[in-house]
Structures are given as C-alpha cells and as structure tokens.
mmCIF file of C-alpha atoms in Angstrom:
data_model
loop_
_atom_site.group_PDB
_atom_site.id
_atom_site.type_symbol
_atom_site.label_atom_id
_atom_site.label_comp_id
_atom_site.label_asym_id
_atom_site.label_seq_id
_atom_site.Cartn_x
_atom_site.Cartn_y
_atom_site.Cartn_z
ATOM 1 C CA MET A 20 -17.427 65.198 -75.308
ATOM 2 C CA ALA A 21 -17.786 62.313 -77.763
ATOM 3 C CA GLY A 22 -16.156 62.110 -81.163
ATOM 4 C CA ASP A 23 -19.301 63.518 -82.764
ATOM 5 C CA GLY A 24 -19.002 66.675 -80.627
ATOM 6 C CA ALA A 25 -22.096 65.896 -78.576
ATOM 7 C CA ASP A 26 -22.047 66.314 -74.791
ATOM 8 C CA HIS A 27 -23.407 62.935 -73.764
ATOM 9 C CA ILE A 28 -22.702 63.459 -70.028
ATOM 10 C CA THR A 29 -24.877 66.572 -69.878
ATOM 11 C CA ALA A 30 -27.569 64.622 -71.713
ATOM 12 C CA LEU A 31 -27.745 62.053 -68.923
ATOM 13 C CA PRO A 32 -30.659 62.185 -66.457
ATOM 14 C CA PRO A 33 -30.021 64.537 -63.511
ATOM 15 C CA GLU A 34 -29.843 61.620 -61.051
ATOM 16 C CA LEU A 35 -26.967 59.998 -62.970
ATOM 17 C CA ARG A 36 -25.118 63.287 -63.360
ATOM 18 C CA ALA A 37 -25.452 63.862 -59.618
ATOM 19 C CA ARG A 38 -23.920 60.463 -58.889
ATOM 20 C CA ILE A 39 -21.017 61.156 -61.246
ATOM 21 C CA ALA A 40 -20.430 64.571 -59.681
ATOM 22 C CA ALA A 41 -20.488 63.011 -56.199
ATOM 23 C CA SER A 42 -17.028 61.530 -56.852
ATOM 24 C CA LEU A 43 -15.579 65.062 -56.733
ATOM 25 C CA PRO A 44 -14.899 67.197 -53.657
ATOM 26 C CA PHE A 45 -17.965 69.327 -52.932
ATOM 27 C CA ARG A 46 -16.037 72.546 -53.616
ATOM 28 C CA GLN A 47 -15.449 71.382 -57.192
ATOM 29 C CA VAL A 48 -19.041 70.210 -57.506
ATOM 30 C CA ALA A 49 -20.195 73.714 -56.595
ATOM 31 C CA GLN A 50 -17.925 75.105 -59.319
ATOM 32 C CA LEU A 51 -19.764 72.974 -61.888
ATOM 33 C CA ALA A 52 -22.733 75.291 -61.409
ATOM 34 C CA THR A 53 -20.941 77.910 -63.521
ATOM 35 C CA LEU A 54 -20.534 75.630 -66.550
ATOM 36 C CA SER A 55 -24.001 75.704 -68.042
ATOM 37 C CA ARG A 56 -27.684 75.749 -67.190
ATOM 38 C CA PRO A 57 -28.061 71.909 -66.894
ATOM 39 C CA TRP A 58 -25.314 71.893 -64.252
ATOM 40 C CA ARG A 59 -26.487 74.973 -62.361
ATOM 41 C CA HIS A 60 -27.934 73.154 -59.362
ATOM 42 C CA ILE A 61 -25.957 69.888 -59.472
ATOM 43 C CA HIS A 62 -24.306 70.634 -56.111
ATOM 44 C CA ARG A 63 -27.751 70.482 -54.501
ATOM 45 C CA HIS A 64 -28.374 66.873 -55.541
ATOM 46 C CA THR A 65 -25.146 64.859 -55.130
ATOM 47 C CA PRO A 66 -25.751 62.008 -52.664
ATOM 48 C CA VAL A 67 -22.171 62.284 -51.348
ATOM 49 C CA VAL A 68 -20.681 65.535 -50.040
ATOM 50 C CA GLU A 69 -16.915 65.561 -49.436
ATOM 51 C CA LEU A 70 -15.238 68.571 -47.833
ATOM 52 C CA LYS A 71 -11.621 69.070 -46.820
ATOM 53 C CA LEU A 72 -11.386 71.994 -44.453
ATOM 54 C CA ASN A 73 -7.597 71.794 -44.411
ATOM 55 C CA GLU A 74 -7.335 73.170 -47.931
ATOM 56 C CA ASP A 75 -5.836 76.655 -48.106
ATOM 57 C CA ALA A 76 -8.251 77.632 -50.887
ATOM 58 C CA LEU A 77 -11.208 77.483 -48.514
ATOM 59 C CA SER A 78 -11.529 81.069 -47.350
ATOM 60 C CA GLU A 79 -14.303 82.332 -45.102
ATOM 61 C CA ASP A 80 -16.257 83.378 -48.191
ATOM 62 C CA ALA A 81 -15.786 79.980 -49.834
ATOM 63 C CA LEU A 82 -16.929 78.180 -46.691
ATOM 64 C CA ALA A 83 -19.935 80.472 -46.371
ATOM 65 C CA GLY A 84 -20.871 79.673 -49.981
ATOM 66 C CA LEU A 85 -20.658 75.939 -49.373
ATOM 67 C CA GLU A 86 -22.729 76.252 -46.219
ATOM 68 C CA LEU A 87 -25.342 78.281 -48.095
ATOM 69 C CA ALA A 88 -25.553 75.538 -50.726
ATOM 70 C CA LEU A 89 -26.158 72.943 -47.986
ATOM 71 C CA LEU A 90 -28.766 75.181 -46.390
ATOM 72 C CA ARG A 91 -30.680 75.437 -49.660
ATOM 73 C CA ARG A 92 -30.514 71.682 -50.125
ATOM 74 C CA GLY A 93 -32.168 71.198 -46.772
ATOM 75 C CA GLN A 94 -34.890 73.670 -47.646
ATOM 76 C CA GLU A 95 -35.724 71.891 -50.914
ATOM 77 C CA GLY A 96 -36.938 68.701 -49.260
ATOM 78 C CA SER A 97 -36.053 65.016 -49.196
ATOM 79 C CA GLY A 98 -35.186 64.835 -52.902
ATOM 80 C CA SER A 99 -32.019 66.812 -52.245
ATOM 81 C CA ARG A 100 -30.961 65.257 -48.935
ATOM 82 C CA VAL A 101 -27.322 64.357 -48.370
ATOM 83 C CA ASP A 102 -26.830 60.616 -47.880
ATOM 84 C CA THR A 103 -23.098 60.615 -47.013
ATOM 85 C CA LEU A 104 -20.956 63.425 -45.606
ATOM 86 C CA ARG A 105 -17.161 63.049 -45.617
ATOM 87 C CA ILE A 106 -15.389 65.858 -43.845
ATOM 88 C CA THR A 107 -11.700 66.355 -43.065
ATOM 89 C CA PHE A 108 -10.335 69.062 -40.809
ATOM 90 C CA PRO A 109 -6.897 69.647 -39.296
ATOM 91 C CA VAL A 110 -5.599 69.979 -35.768
ATOM 92 C CA GLU A 111 -2.620 72.252 -35.176
ATOM 93 C CA HIS A 112 -0.470 72.232 -32.048
ATOM 94 C CA ASP A 113 -2.821 69.742 -30.365
ATOM 95 C CA ILE A 114 -5.738 72.166 -30.707
ATOM 96 C CA VAL A 115 -8.658 72.211 -33.097
ATOM 97 C CA ASP A 116 -8.842 75.695 -34.601
ATOM 98 C CA PRO A 117 -12.056 77.309 -33.241
ATOM 99 C CA ARG A 118 -12.838 78.599 -36.744
ATOM 100 C CA VAL A 119 -12.503 75.134 -38.238
ATOM 101 C CA ARG A 120 -14.510 73.589 -35.405
ATOM 102 C CA ARG A 121 -17.293 76.111 -35.911
ATOM 103 C CA HIS A 122 -17.523 75.494 -39.649
ATOM 104 C CA ALA A 123 -17.298 71.711 -39.244
ATOM 105 C CA GLY A 124 -20.139 71.708 -36.725
ATOM 106 C CA LEU A 125 -22.292 73.902 -38.951
ATOM 107 C CA ILE A 126 -21.634 71.724 -41.997
ATOM 108 C CA VAL A 127 -22.607 68.550 -40.100
ATOM 109 C CA ALA A 128 -25.831 70.219 -38.974
ATOM 110 C CA LEU A 129 -26.720 71.602 -42.410
ATOM 111 C CA ALA A 130 -25.922 68.403 -44.313
ATOM 112 C CA ASP A 131 -28.068 66.320 -41.924
ATOM 113 C CA ALA A 132 -26.586 63.220 -43.551
ATOM 114 C CA ARG A 133 -27.433 59.615 -42.785
ATOM 115 C CA ARG A 134 -23.764 58.565 -42.944
ATOM 116 C CA ILE A 135 -20.972 60.754 -41.595
ATOM 117 C CA ARG A 136 -17.237 60.120 -41.869
ATOM 118 C CA ILE A 137 -14.900 62.474 -40.001
ATOM 119 C CA THR A 138 -11.167 62.354 -40.681
ATOM 120 C CA VAL A 139 -8.601 64.206 -38.595
ATOM 121 C CA PRO A 140 -4.979 63.877 -39.776
ATOM 122 C CA GLY A 141 -2.518 62.397 -37.329
ATOM 123 C CA LEU A 142 0.067 64.141 -35.204
ATOM 124 C CA GLY A 143 3.364 63.029 -33.776
ATOM 125 C CA SER A 144 2.019 63.164 -30.221
ATOM 126 C CA PHE A 145 -1.241 62.689 -28.382
ATOM 127 C CA PRO A 146 -3.376 65.831 -28.325
ATOM 128 C CA ARG A 147 -4.426 67.023 -24.905
ATOM 129 C CA ASN A 148 -7.731 68.631 -25.779
ATOM 130 C CA GLU A 149 -11.084 66.888 -25.889
ATOM 131 C CA TRP A 150 -13.506 67.484 -28.752
ATOM 132 C CA SER A 151 -17.094 66.706 -29.607
ATOM 133 C CA VAL A 152 -19.313 65.837 -32.545
ATOM 134 C CA ASP A 153 -22.889 67.100 -32.492
ATOM 135 C CA LEU A 154 -24.916 64.803 -34.725
ATOM 136 C CA SER A 155 -27.864 66.003 -36.763
ATOM 137 C CA PRO A 156 -31.231 64.206 -36.454
ATOM 138 C CA ALA A 157 -30.831 62.051 -39.594
ATOM 139 C CA ALA A 158 -27.479 60.525 -38.552
ATOM 140 C CA LEU A 159 -27.494 56.723 -38.298
ATOM 141 C CA ASP A 160 -23.898 55.801 -39.167
ATOM 142 C CA LEU A 161 -20.776 57.581 -37.861
ATOM 143 C CA GLU A 162 -17.137 56.797 -38.609
ATOM 144 C CA VAL A 163 -14.311 58.727 -36.962
ATOM 145 C CA ALA A 164 -10.714 58.264 -38.135
ATOM 146 C CA ALA A 165 -8.479 60.509 -36.029
ATOM 147 C CA VAL A 166 -4.915 59.249 -35.681
ATOM 148 C CA CYS A 167 -3.653 59.583 -32.101
ATOM 149 C CA HIS A 168 -6.547 61.817 -31.091
ATOM 150 C CA PRO A 169 -8.988 61.134 -28.272
ATOM 151 C CA SER A 170 -12.324 59.796 -29.448
ATOM 152 C CA PRO A 171 -14.914 62.577 -29.569
ATOM 153 C CA THR A 172 -17.831 63.118 -27.285
ATOM 154 C CA ILE A 173 -20.927 62.253 -29.324
ATOM 155 C CA ALA A 174 -23.850 64.567 -28.660
ATOM 156 C CA GLY A 175 -26.554 66.494 -30.466
ATOM 157 C CA PRO A 176 -30.063 65.408 -31.502
ATOM 158 C CA GLY A 177 -28.728 62.491 -33.573
ATOM 159 C CA ALA A 178 -26.834 60.804 -30.731
ATOM 160 C CA ALA A 179 -29.951 59.064 -29.433
ATOM 161 C CA ALA A 180 -30.742 57.589 -32.880
ATOM 162 C CA LEU A 181 -27.200 56.540 -33.949
ATOM 163 C CA GLN A 182 -27.141 52.856 -34.920
ATOM 164 C CA LYS A 183 -23.611 52.264 -36.179
ATOM 165 C CA LEU A 184 -20.288 53.621 -34.877
ATOM 166 C CA CYS A 185 -16.768 52.924 -36.169
ATOM 167 C CA LEU A 186 -13.746 54.341 -34.344
ATOM 168 C CA ASP A 187 -10.421 54.172 -36.182
ATOM 169 C CA THR A 188 -6.946 54.949 -34.735
ATOM 170 C CA VAL A 189 -8.304 56.992 -31.824
ATOM 171 C CA VAL A 190 -7.687 56.810 -28.084
ATOM 172 C CA VAL A 191 -10.823 55.857 -26.155
ATOM 173 C CA ARG A 192 -10.843 57.436 -22.707
ATOM 174 C CA GLU A 193 -14.600 57.367 -22.192
ATOM 175 C CA TRP A 194 -17.468 55.625 -23.949
ATOM 176 C CA PRO A 195 -20.507 57.582 -25.073
ATOM 177 C CA SER A 196 -24.040 56.683 -24.072
ATOM 178 C CA LEU A 197 -25.798 55.646 -27.277
ATOM 179 C CA PRO A 198 -29.195 54.097 -26.563
ATOM 180 C CA SER A 199 -29.897 52.994 -30.171
ATOM 181 C CA LEU A 200 -26.425 51.738 -31.113
ATOM 182 C CA ARG A 201 -26.441 48.275 -32.712
ATOM 183 C CA HIS A 202 -23.009 47.999 -34.370
ATOM 184 C CA LEU A 203 -19.671 49.029 -32.820
ATOM 185 C CA ALA A 204 -16.371 48.589 -34.682
ATOM 186 C CA LEU A 205 -12.951 49.441 -33.257
ATOM 187 C CA ARG A 206 -9.936 49.460 -35.574
ATOM 188 C CA ASN A 207 -6.390 50.193 -34.372
ATOM 189 C CA VAL A 208 -7.805 51.838 -31.270
ATOM 190 C CA ILE A 209 -6.071 52.370 -27.928
ATOM 191 C CA VAL A 210 -8.655 51.462 -25.296
ATOM 192 C CA GLU A 211 -8.160 53.105 -21.908
ATOM 193 C CA ALA A 212 -11.742 52.933 -20.598
ATOM 194 C CA PRO A 213 -13.746 49.865 -19.551
ATOM 195 C CA TYR A 214 -15.919 48.576 -22.363
ATOM 196 C CA PRO A 215 -19.484 49.901 -22.581
ATOM 197 C CA THR A 216 -22.123 48.025 -20.626
ATOM 198 C CA GLY A 217 -25.804 47.552 -21.245
ATOM 199 C CA ALA A 218 -26.477 50.740 -19.332
ATOM 200 C CA ARG A 219 -24.658 52.829 -21.988
ATOM 201 C CA CYS A 220 -25.438 50.773 -25.086
ATOM 202 C CA PRO A 221 -28.492 48.650 -24.219
ATOM 203 C CA ARG A 222 -29.257 47.631 -27.839
ATOM 204 C CA LEU A 223 -25.740 46.771 -29.011
ATOM 205 C CA GLU A 224 -25.852 43.566 -31.077
ATOM 206 C CA HIS A 225 -22.552 43.375 -32.985
ATOM 207 C CA MET A 226 -19.066 44.359 -31.850
ATOM 208 C CA CYS A 227 -15.749 44.080 -33.708
ATOM 209 C CA ILE A 228 -12.375 44.684 -32.012
ATOM 210 C CA PHE A 229 -9.586 44.654 -34.608
ATOM 211 C CA GLU A 230 -5.887 45.250 -33.894
ATOM 212 C CA CYS A 231 -6.590 47.210 -30.733
ATOM 213 C CA SER A 232 -4.274 47.901 -27.805
ATOM 214 C CA ILE A 233 -6.168 47.499 -24.550
ATOM 215 C CA GLY A 234 -4.673 49.414 -21.650
ATOM 216 C CA LEU A 235 -6.681 47.512 -19.043
ATOM 217 C CA ALA A 236 -5.719 44.604 -16.849
ATOM 218 C CA CYS A 237 -9.218 43.171 -17.136
ATOM 219 C CA VAL A 238 -11.825 43.366 -19.878
ATOM 220 C CA HIS A 239 -15.421 42.756 -18.925
ATOM 221 C CA ILE A 240 -18.021 42.691 -21.695
ATOM 222 C CA ASP A 241 -21.548 42.604 -20.297
ATOM 223 C CA LEU A 242 -24.124 43.336 -22.998
ATOM 224 C CA PRO A 243 -27.630 41.834 -22.791
ATOM 225 C CA LEU A 244 -28.405 41.846 -26.543
ATOM 226 C CA LEU A 245 -24.960 41.173 -28.024
ATOM 227 C CA ARG A 246 -25.251 38.579 -30.793
ATOM 228 C CA SER A 247 -21.784 38.541 -32.400
ATOM 229 C CA LEU A 248 -18.325 39.434 -31.106
ATOM 230 C CA TRP A 249 -15.113 39.457 -33.138
ATOM 231 C CA MET A 250 -11.829 39.884 -31.247
ATOM 232 C CA ASP A 251 -8.987 39.896 -33.779
ATOM 233 C CA ARG A 252 -5.571 40.772 -32.348
ATOM 234 C CA ALA A 253 -7.019 42.576 -29.340
ATOM 235 C CA TYR A 254 -3.991 42.612 -27.086
ATOM 236 C CA GLY A 255 -2.986 43.993 -23.719
ATOM 237 C CA ALA A 256 -5.680 42.658 -21.365
ATOM 238 C CA ALA A 257 -4.620 39.811 -19.096
ATOM 239 C CA ARG A 258 -8.119 38.721 -18.137
ATOM 240 C CA VAL A 259 -11.248 38.664 -20.297
ATOM 241 C CA THR A 260 -14.780 38.008 -19.089
ATOM 242 C CA ILE A 261 -17.739 37.952 -21.476
ATOM 243 C CA ASP A 262 -21.282 37.713 -20.169
ATOM 244 C CA ALA A 263 -23.643 37.816 -23.137
ATOM 245 C CA PRO A 264 -26.883 35.809 -22.809
ATOM 246 C CA GLU A 265 -27.849 36.370 -26.488
ATOM 247 C CA LEU A 266 -24.394 35.804 -28.020
ATOM 248 C CA GLU A 267 -24.556 33.431 -30.986
ATOM 249 C CA GLU A 268 -21.173 33.921 -32.656
ATOM 250 C CA LEU A 269 -17.705 34.444 -31.137
ATOM 251 C CA ASP A 270 -14.417 34.800 -33.012
ATOM 252 C CA VAL A 271 -11.159 35.041 -31.014
ATOM 253 C CA ASN A 272 -8.163 35.290 -33.291
ATOM 254 C CA TRP A 273 -4.453 35.954 -33.386
ATOM 255 C CA SER A 274 -3.370 35.555 -37.008
ATOM 256 C CA ALA A 275 -0.614 33.042 -37.634
ATOM 257 C CA GLY A 276 2.784 34.708 -37.407
ATOM 258 C CA TYR A 277 1.778 37.207 -34.690
ATOM 259 C CA ALA A 278 3.340 36.852 -31.259
ATOM 260 C CA GLY A 279 0.045 36.979 -29.410
ATOM 261 C CA GLU A 280 0.038 37.907 -25.751
ATOM 262 C CA ASP A 281 -1.391 35.150 -23.582
ATOM 263 C CA TYR A 282 -4.557 35.634 -21.596
ATOM 264 C CA ARG A 283 -4.237 34.675 -17.964
ATOM 265 C CA SER A 284 -7.897 33.784 -18.030
ATOM 266 C CA PHE A 285 -10.760 33.805 -20.518
ATOM 267 C CA THR A 286 -14.274 33.341 -19.169
ATOM 268 C CA LEU A 287 -17.361 33.148 -21.362
ATOM 269 C CA ARG A 288 -21.018 32.786 -20.461
ATOM 270 C CA ALA A 289 -23.085 32.532 -23.617
ATOM 271 C CA PRO A 290 -25.984 30.039 -23.315
ATOM 272 C CA ARG A 291 -27.132 30.724 -26.902
ATOM 273 C CA LEU A 292 -23.705 30.368 -28.543
ATOM 274 C CA ARG A 293 -23.871 28.468 -31.838
ATOM 275 C CA ARG A 294 -20.547 29.226 -33.499
ATOM 276 C CA LEU A 295 -17.056 29.499 -31.986
ATOM 277 C CA THR A 296 -13.810 30.286 -33.778
ATOM 278 C CA TRP A 297 -10.623 30.220 -31.693
ATOM 279 C CA SER A 298 -7.333 30.720 -33.537
ATOM 280 C CA GLU A 299 -3.760 31.061 -32.279
ATOM 281 C CA GLN A 300 -4.712 32.536 -28.879
ATOM 282 C CA PHE A 301 -3.591 30.887 -25.657
ATOM 283 C CA ALA A 302 -5.054 31.372 -22.183
ATOM 284 C CA GLU A 303 -3.765 29.955 -18.893
ATOM 285 C CA ARG A 304 -7.335 29.293 -17.804
ATOM 286 C CA VAL A 305 -10.339 28.940 -20.110
ATOM 287 C CA HIS A 306 -13.892 28.575 -18.875
ATOM 288 C CA ILE A 307 -16.601 28.467 -21.525
ATOM 289 C CA ASP A 308 -20.202 28.081 -20.391
ATOM 290 C CA VAL A 309 -22.510 27.524 -23.356
ATOM 291 C CA GLY A 310 -25.464 26.486 -21.234
ATOM 292 C CA ARG A 311 -26.023 23.077 -22.788
ATOM 293 C CA PRO A 312 -22.999 21.030 -23.895
ATOM 294 C CA GLY A 313 -23.212 20.203 -27.568
ATOM 295 C CA SER A 314 -25.246 23.293 -28.466
ATOM 296 C CA VAL A 315 -22.349 24.861 -30.409
ATOM 297 C CA THR A 316 -22.838 23.446 -33.890
ATOM 298 C CA SER A 317 -20.141 25.089 -36.015
ATOM 299 C CA GLY A 318 -16.773 26.795 -35.792
ATOM 300 C CA ARG A 319 -13.073 26.084 -35.707
ATOM 301 C CA ILE A 320 -10.292 25.666 -33.170
ATOM 302 C CA LYS A 321 -6.845 26.103 -34.618
ATOM 303 C CA PHE A 322 -3.264 26.372 -33.426
ATOM 304 C CA THR A 323 -0.388 26.622 -35.879
ATOM 305 C CA TRP A 324 3.074 26.510 -34.383
ATOM 306 C CA GLU A 325 5.277 29.363 -35.549
ATOM 307 C CA PRO A 326 8.844 30.312 -34.572
ATOM 308 C CA VAL A 327 7.460 33.425 -32.854
ATOM 309 C CA CYS A 328 5.150 31.336 -30.652
ATOM 310 C CA CYS A 329 6.375 31.083 -27.084
ATOM 311 C CA ARG A 330 4.194 28.082 -26.238
ATOM 312 C CA ALA A 331 5.044 24.433 -26.688
ATOM 313 C CA MET A 332 2.655 22.481 -28.844
ATOM 314 C CA GLU A 333 1.687 20.254 -25.895
ATOM 315 C CA ASP A 334 0.351 23.349 -24.090
ATOM 316 C CA LEU A 335 -1.684 24.313 -27.135
ATOM 317 C CA ARG A 336 -3.078 20.780 -27.441
ATOM 318 C CA ALA A 337 -4.028 20.810 -23.756
ATOM 319 C CA GLN A 338 -5.969 24.057 -24.182
ATOM 320 C CA MET A 339 -7.636 22.727 -27.295
ATOM 321 C CA ALA A 340 -8.714 19.641 -25.365
ATOM 322 C CA ARG A 341 -10.177 21.748 -22.538
ATOM 323 C CA ILE A 342 -12.283 23.725 -25.001
ATOM 324 C CA LEU A 343 -13.420 20.634 -26.874
ATOM 325 C CA GLU A 344 -14.521 18.863 -23.695
ATOM 326 C CA GLY A 345 -17.153 21.513 -23.051
ATOM 327 C CA LEU A 346 -18.285 21.833 -26.655
ATOM 328 C CA LEU A 347 -18.408 18.196 -27.777
ATOM 329 C CA PRO A 348 -19.655 16.093 -24.861
ATOM 330 C CA GLU A 349 -20.203 13.108 -27.135
ATOM 331 C CA LEU A 350 -16.437 12.680 -27.503
ATOM 332 C CA SER A 351 -14.743 10.297 -25.104
ATOM 333 C CA PRO A 352 -11.515 11.407 -23.398
ATOM 334 C CA GLU A 353 -9.665 9.345 -25.994
ATOM 335 C CA GLY A 354 -11.596 11.075 -28.771
ATOM 336 C CA VAL A 355 -10.696 14.488 -27.389
ATOM 337 C CA ALA A 356 -7.045 13.466 -27.249
ATOM 338 C CA ASP A 357 -7.212 12.234 -30.831
ATOM 339 C CA ALA A 358 -8.806 15.481 -31.965
ATOM 340 C CA ALA A 359 -5.946 17.483 -30.491
ATOM 341 C CA ARG A 360 -3.192 15.232 -31.811
ATOM 342 C CA ASP A 361 -2.704 16.712 -35.273
ATOM 343 C CA GLY A 362 0.287 18.687 -34.020
ATOM 344 C CA CYS A 363 1.492 21.748 -35.858
ATOM 345 C CA ASN A 364 -1.493 22.190 -38.140
ATOM 346 C CA PHE A 365 -4.720 21.373 -36.321
ATOM 347 C CA SER A 366 -8.005 22.536 -37.777
ATOM 348 C CA ARG A 367 -11.217 20.886 -36.664
ATOM 349 C CA ARG A 368 -14.750 21.706 -37.735
ATOM 350 C CA ILE A 369 -17.154 21.507 -34.814
#
C-alpha cells in the first residue's frame, strides 16, 4: 500500500504482478489466490515455479492442490506455460522417499517447463541408490545440484530434445545419451565414467569442466562437433587426449596458488583451433596438433611460480617453449627462448 492508501501493486498489469509473485515459493503464490479477485489466478501465470518438497507443511492435500494448479495451467494454453521450474526434495537414509519421488515426477511432467533445476540436499555419505529424471517434452535446459549423490538417469520424452545440461556436486558413474545436447557443464563433480563420445552426444558443442575430481587414469574426449572446451582445475587424470576436429577454443587452467597435479601427457588434435589459453598446468609430454602451424591467432600461456608449485621454473619455461614452437612457427629458436625467459611472471599474447 502507498501512503495515499491505494494498492498500486494490484493495479499493475497481470504480467508484472505475475513476475513479482514468481519470486515467492509456489505454495505462497497459490495462497495469494485467497487475497482478492485480481490475485485469484496469479499462481497460473508466474513464469517461475519454485517448490520445496522437504517442507513439513506440504501434506498430501497441499501437494495435490499444487499439482491441480499446474494441471490447469497446462490446460489453459501457452499463455500460462511455466518457463522455469525449481524443485527441491530430500533424501533420507540414502533413499529417495517413494512418495516424494512420485510427486516430484508428477510436478515435472505437469509443469512442462523449458528450464528445470533440481536440488537434492547433501548427505554425509554417498547414497547407494540410483535415481532418474523423466523430462517433459518442453525441457531444453536441466540443472541438477545433488551433493554426493549419483547423477540421475535422464529419460522421458524431453531427453531427446535437451540442449543444455549442468551437473553440480554429483558423482557421475554413467553418461546419458542425449542426441540434441549442445552445452555440458560440470561443477565440483566426481567423474568415474569415461567422458561421453560422439555416439552419446553427437551434437555437443561446448563443454566446461570446473573443479572436478576425475577418477580415471586416462581422459579421452572425442567429440566431432565440439567448438569450445574449458578445463579449469580438472584434476586426477594422468593422461589427457582430445580429438576434436571442430574445436576453436581451448582453456586449460590451474589458478595461481593451487597445487595442480601434473599431467603425464596431454595430446590435442584440433585442426581448427584459433584460441589457446594454458595457465599454471604442467605436463611431462605435450603434443598439440593444430593442423597448420600459425593458425592459432589468440590466447595466453602463463606460468606463475608459487611456493606450492613443485616444479622448477626452468621446467615450466621448457614446456612453454615446446608449446610455442608449434603455435608460432615464425619465431626462431632464439625467439622462443626469449619468449619464455620472463621468469616468474610470464604472460604472452599469441
């Protein structure tokens, strides 16, 4: 209410009121329907639906009411479609409650949202049971944040159309087959399965691996349409091989101050590579095939000595020189040596 006693929020257009209401949990949005006639159907128009199934107040009747509201939204047509669904549900004693699983699956189906974020609170140990997410047809973007839980099996009619997947703090034991996936992001993930190949994700174009623990001796990334790859503090694998004929941008990074684990070998075949960033990561053997020497036109190679670094600066300079020789053929051996002579703080634009 304003100082003049007028209700200016209720006077707003329905679209704006729906966006304001979308900042509330969906259970509270549904309660707005009892306020007055202008708010009666607001819960059928909010672009964002947020539900926390771990709240004690959500009885069977309350859940049935919320599901009915989603059902009616779907029946009213595209003007009432859910754009983003955020749903949280608990796991107790390493097991997803069948009741919770049933309601969560029904809510995902009824919402038929374009973006879906699923959050499962963490446990003190790794759950033993597997679980699945059945995507509705409209789903294009899925994010799963499930601390110390196995990544879900992705199925349902929306699995074939999913374009973007983000896995956060899960344990990956098997990769799903997602024929339309274009973006894959892994954050704080424990990777126990070989990375997906073109057979499972034939259209994957962008992949980000951030602060992940890789429980594999060898990592082989073989994706025919991959265009960009970001590996930031991806540790645990001794050998890395990347075969990506369409790759244009590669970023390999251990942030300064981190005690990065050395690669025994790093092999790259990327004939279309145009940009390379290599920071703070050492490899015993580096082989970079960019097809035509000199084709990489921008990037950075950087080593900054830190007390936590177990490598002498002469080793880092030698690796830097090996990379530069393949990227900048116009440099003479003396020029390569000069480029790698800046010592503790080397940063060169290619």
